[in-house]
CSV table of C-alpha atoms in Angstrom, one decimal:
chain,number,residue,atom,x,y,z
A,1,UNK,CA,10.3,-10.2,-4.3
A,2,UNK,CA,10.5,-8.5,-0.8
A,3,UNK,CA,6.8,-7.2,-1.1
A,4,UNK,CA,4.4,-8.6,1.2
A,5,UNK,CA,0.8,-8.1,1.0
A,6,UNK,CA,-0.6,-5.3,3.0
A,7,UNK,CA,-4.6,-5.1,2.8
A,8,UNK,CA,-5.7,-1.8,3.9
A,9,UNK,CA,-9.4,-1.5,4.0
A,10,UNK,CA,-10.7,2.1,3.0
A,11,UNK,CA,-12.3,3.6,6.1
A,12,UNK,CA,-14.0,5.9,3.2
A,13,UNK,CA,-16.6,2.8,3.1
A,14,UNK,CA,-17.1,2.7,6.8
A,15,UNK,CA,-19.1,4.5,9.4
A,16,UNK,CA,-17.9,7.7,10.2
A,17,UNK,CA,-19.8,8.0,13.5
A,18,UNK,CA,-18.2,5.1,14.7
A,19,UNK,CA,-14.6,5.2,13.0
A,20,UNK,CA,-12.3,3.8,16.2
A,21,UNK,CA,-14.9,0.8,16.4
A,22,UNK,CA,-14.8,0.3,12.3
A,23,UNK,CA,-11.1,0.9,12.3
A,24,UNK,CA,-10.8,-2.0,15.1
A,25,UNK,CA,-13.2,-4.5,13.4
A,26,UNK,CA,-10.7,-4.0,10.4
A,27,UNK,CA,-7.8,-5.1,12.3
A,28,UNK,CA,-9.3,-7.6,13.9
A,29,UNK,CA,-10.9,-9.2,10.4
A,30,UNK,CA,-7.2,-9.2,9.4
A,31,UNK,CA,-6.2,-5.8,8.0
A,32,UNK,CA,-2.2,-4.5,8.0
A,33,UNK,CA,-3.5,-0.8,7.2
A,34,UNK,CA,-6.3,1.5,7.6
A,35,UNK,CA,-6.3,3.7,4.2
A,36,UNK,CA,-7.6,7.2,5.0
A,37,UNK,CA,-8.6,9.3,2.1
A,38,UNK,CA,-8.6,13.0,2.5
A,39,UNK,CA,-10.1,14.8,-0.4
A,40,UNK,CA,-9.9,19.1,0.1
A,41,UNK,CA,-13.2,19.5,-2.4
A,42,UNK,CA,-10.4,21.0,-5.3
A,43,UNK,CA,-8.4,18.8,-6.2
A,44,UNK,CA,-11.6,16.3,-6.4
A,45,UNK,CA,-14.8,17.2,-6.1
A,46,UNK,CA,-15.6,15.3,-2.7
A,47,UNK,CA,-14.6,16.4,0.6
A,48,UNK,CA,-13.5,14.6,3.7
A,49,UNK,CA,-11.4,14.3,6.1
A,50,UNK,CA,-8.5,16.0,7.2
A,51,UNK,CA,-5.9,16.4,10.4
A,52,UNK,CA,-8.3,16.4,13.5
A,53,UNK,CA,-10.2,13.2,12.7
A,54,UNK,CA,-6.6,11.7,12.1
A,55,UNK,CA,-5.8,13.0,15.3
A,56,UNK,CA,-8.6,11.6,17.1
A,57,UNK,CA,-8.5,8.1,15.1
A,58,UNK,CA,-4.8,7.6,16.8
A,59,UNK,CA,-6.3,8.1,20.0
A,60,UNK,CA,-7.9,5.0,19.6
A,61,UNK,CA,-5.6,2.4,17.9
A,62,UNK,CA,-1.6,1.8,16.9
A,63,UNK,CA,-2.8,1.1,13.3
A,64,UNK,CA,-0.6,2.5,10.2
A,65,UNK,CA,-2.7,5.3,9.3
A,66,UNK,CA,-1.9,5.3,5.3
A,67,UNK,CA,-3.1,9.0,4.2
A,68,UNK,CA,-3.7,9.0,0.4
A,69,UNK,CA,-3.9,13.4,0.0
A,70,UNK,CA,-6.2,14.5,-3.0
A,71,UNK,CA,-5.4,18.0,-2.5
A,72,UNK,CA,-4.1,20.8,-4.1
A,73,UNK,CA,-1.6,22.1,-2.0
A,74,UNK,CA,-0.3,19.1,0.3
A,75,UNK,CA,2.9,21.1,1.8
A,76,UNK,CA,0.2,22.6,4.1
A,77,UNK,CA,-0.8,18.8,5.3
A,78,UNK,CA,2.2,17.8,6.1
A,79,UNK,CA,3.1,19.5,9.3
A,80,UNK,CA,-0.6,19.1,10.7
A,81,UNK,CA,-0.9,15.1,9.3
A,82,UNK,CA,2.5,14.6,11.2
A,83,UNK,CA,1.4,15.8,15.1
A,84,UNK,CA,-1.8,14.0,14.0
A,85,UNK,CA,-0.1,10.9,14.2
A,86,UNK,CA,-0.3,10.1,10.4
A,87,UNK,CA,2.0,7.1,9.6
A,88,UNK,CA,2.1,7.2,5.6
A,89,UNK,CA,1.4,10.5,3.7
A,90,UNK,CA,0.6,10.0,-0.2
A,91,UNK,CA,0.3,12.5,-2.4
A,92,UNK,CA,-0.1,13.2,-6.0
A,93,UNK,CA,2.2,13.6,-9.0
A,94,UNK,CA,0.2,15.8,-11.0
A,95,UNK,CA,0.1,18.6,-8.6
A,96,UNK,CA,3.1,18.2,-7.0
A,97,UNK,CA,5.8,18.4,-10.1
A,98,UNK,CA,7.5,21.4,-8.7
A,99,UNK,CA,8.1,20.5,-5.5
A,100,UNK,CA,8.3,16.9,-4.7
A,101,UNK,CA,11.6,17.3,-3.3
A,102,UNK,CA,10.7,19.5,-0.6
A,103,UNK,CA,7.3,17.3,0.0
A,104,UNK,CA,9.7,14.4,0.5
A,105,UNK,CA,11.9,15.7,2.5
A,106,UNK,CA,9.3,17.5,5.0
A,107,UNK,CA,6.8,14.2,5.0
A,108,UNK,CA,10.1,12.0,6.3
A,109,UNK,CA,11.4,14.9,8.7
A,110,UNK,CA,8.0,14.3,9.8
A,111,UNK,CA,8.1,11.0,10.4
A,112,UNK,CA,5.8,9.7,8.1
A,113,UNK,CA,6.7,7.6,4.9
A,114,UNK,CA,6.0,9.4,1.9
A,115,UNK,CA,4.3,7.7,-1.2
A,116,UNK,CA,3.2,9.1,-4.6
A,117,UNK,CA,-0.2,8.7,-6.2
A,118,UNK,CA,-1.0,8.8,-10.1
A,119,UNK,CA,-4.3,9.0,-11.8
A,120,UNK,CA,-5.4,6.6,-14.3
A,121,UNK,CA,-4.7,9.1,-17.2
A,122,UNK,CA,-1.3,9.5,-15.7
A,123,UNK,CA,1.3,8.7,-17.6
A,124,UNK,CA,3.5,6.1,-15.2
A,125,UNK,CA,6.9,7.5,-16.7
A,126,UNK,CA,6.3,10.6,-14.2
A,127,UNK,CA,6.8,8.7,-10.6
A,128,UNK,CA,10.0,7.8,-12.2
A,129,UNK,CA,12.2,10.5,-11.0
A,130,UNK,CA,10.4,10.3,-7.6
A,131,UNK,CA,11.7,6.6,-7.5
A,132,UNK,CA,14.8,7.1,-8.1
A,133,UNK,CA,15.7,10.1,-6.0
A,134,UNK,CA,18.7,10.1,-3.7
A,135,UNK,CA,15.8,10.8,-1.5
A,136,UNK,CA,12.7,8.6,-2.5
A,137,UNK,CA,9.4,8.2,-1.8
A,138,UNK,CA,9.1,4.4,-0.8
A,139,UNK,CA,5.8,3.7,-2.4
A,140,UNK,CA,3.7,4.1,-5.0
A,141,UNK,CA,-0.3,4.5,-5.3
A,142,UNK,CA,-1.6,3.1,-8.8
A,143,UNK,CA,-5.2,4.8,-8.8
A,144,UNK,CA,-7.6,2.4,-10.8
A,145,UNK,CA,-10.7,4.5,-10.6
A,146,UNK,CA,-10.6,8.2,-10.9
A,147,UNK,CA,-9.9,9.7,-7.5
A,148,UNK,CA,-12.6,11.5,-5.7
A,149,UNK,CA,-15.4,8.9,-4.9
A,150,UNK,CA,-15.2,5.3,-3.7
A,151,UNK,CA,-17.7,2.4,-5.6
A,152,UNK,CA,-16.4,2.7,-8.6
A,153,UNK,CA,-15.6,0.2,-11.6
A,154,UNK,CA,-12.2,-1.2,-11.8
A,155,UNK,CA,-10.6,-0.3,-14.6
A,156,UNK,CA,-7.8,-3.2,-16.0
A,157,UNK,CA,-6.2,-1.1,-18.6
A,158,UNK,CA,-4.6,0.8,-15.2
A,159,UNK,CA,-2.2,-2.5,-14.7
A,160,UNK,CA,-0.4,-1.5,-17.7
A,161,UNK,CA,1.7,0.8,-15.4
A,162,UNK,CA,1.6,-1.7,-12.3
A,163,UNK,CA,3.4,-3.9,-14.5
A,164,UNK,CA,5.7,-1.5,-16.3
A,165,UNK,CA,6.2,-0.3,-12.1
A,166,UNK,CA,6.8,-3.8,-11.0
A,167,UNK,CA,9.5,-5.0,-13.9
A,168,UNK,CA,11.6,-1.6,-12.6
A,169,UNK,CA,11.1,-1.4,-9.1
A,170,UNK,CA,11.0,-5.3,-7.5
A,171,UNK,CA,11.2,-4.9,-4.1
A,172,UNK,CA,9.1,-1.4,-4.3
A,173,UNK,CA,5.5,-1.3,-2.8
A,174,UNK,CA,2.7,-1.3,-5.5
A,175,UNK,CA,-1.1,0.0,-4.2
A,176,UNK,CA,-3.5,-0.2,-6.3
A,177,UNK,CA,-7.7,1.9,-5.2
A,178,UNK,CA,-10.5,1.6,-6.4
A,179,UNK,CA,-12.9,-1.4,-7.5
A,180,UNK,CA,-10.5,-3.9,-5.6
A,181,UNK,CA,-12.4,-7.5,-4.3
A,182,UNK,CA,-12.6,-10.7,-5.2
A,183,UNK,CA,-13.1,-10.3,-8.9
A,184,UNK,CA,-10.7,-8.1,-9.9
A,185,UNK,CA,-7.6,-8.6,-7.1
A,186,UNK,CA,-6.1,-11.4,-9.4
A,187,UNK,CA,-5.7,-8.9,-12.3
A,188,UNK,CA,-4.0,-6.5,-9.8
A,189,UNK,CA,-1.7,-8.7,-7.5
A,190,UNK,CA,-0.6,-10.8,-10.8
A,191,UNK,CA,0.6,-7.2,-12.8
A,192,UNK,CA,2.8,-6.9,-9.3
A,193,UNK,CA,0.9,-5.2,-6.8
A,194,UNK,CA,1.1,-5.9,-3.4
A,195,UNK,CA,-0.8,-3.1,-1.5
A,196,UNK,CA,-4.3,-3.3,-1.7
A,197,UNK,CA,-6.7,-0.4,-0.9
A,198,UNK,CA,-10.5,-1.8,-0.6
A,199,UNK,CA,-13.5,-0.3,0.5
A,200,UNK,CA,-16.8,-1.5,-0.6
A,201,UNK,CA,-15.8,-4.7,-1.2
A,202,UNK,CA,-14.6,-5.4,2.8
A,203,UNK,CA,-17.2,-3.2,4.3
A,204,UNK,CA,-20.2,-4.3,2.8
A,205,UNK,CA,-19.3,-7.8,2.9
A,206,UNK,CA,-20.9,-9.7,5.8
A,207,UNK,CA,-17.7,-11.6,5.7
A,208,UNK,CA,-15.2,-8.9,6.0
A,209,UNK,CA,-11.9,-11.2,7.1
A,210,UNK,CA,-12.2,-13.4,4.3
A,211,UNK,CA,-12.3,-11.3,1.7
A,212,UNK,CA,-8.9,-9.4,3.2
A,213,UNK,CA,-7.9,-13.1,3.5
A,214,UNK,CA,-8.4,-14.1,-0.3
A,215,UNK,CA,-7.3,-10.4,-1.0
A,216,UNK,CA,-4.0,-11.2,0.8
A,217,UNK,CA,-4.0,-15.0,-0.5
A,218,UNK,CA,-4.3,-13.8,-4.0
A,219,UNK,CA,-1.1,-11.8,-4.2
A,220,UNK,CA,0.8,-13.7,-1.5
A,221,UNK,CA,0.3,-16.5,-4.5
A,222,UNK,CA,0.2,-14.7,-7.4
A,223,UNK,CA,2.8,-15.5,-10.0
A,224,UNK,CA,4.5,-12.1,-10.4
A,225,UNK,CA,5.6,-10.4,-13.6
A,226,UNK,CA,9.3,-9.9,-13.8
């Protein structure tokens, strides 16, 4: 299929006051990424982080820094995220319908590697054009909880459009967030994912590496829907 597993614990579930040792404990327990979710208090309710603790995080390790942007306005992320040493910049459909072109094309210039991010009551059909651009994004974020707050419930009726994703798109990259661990990452990496965002299921494990290992073991060897 072309789409290997990348597990990318979300440091939204770790420590803040220590985020370079987290972030390392991650890589070390197995991770590929480090999903970094910066929320501006609008576009969800929750606020984060933003630019300088990306800056200071790259200080401290080579990881791919995957930036999933709820925000309102990401054009004004992009520049900042990109000196910050942001390696994959994500941002939503629903606020971005007017200008996803430009986003695209200033995320790359940029050199980051632009994704788009749908909410569960999203309908699927509206990444499509984003796809299929002459100039594409080159992955896209399946939320399975509403965005704004990690611990949440999984919710399975999301894999509908992982699916419908996966049966257009084969060698695309498919991440799924929100309520991701053992019990629910067979649901997800059998509709076709293959990028798995997981918070509280790594961090408040006492055996972080093998639940990115099953995580990765489960769609590495999950019977894909074509």
């Amino acid at each position: 299929m072309g789409c290997p597993a990348k597990i990318a614990p979300s440091m939204l579930s770790s420590d803040f006051a220590n985020l370079a040792s987290e972030a390392q404990r991650m890589l070390d327990c197995g991770a590929d990424w480090l999903h970094m979710d910066i929320m501006d208090g609008h576009f969800v309710p929750n606020l984060t982080i933003g630019a300088p603790v990306i800056k200071s995080l790259r200080k401290h390790t080579k990881a791919y820094l995957d930036c999933h942007l709820m925000v309102t306005n990401p054009l004004d992320y992009v520049e900042p995220l990109g000196e910050a040493g942001a390696s994959g910049f994500t941002f939503h459909v629903e606020i971005s319908k007017e200008n996803w072109q430009e986003l695209v094309h200033r995320i790359k210039s940029k050199g980051m590697r632009p994704g788009v991010a749908v909410r569960p009551g999203t309908p699927i059909e509206e990444v499509y054009p984003l796809v299929d651009s002459e100039n594409p994004v080159e992955m896209v974020l399946v939320m399975t909880v509403e965005p704004g707050f990690g611990g949440q419930k999984f919710m399975p009726e999301t894999m509908d459009k992982v699916q419908k994703l996966r049966k257009k798109y084969p060698s695309l990259d498919i991440e799924v967030d929100g309520g991701l661990g053992p019990s629910t990452i067979a649901m997800a990496a059998s509709a076709g994912a293959n990028c798995i965002v997981a918070g509280s299921s790594v961090f408040g494990s006492p055996e972080p590496a093998q639940v990115i290992s099953l995580m990765r073991k489960a769609v590495d060897e999950s019977p894909k829907v074509i």
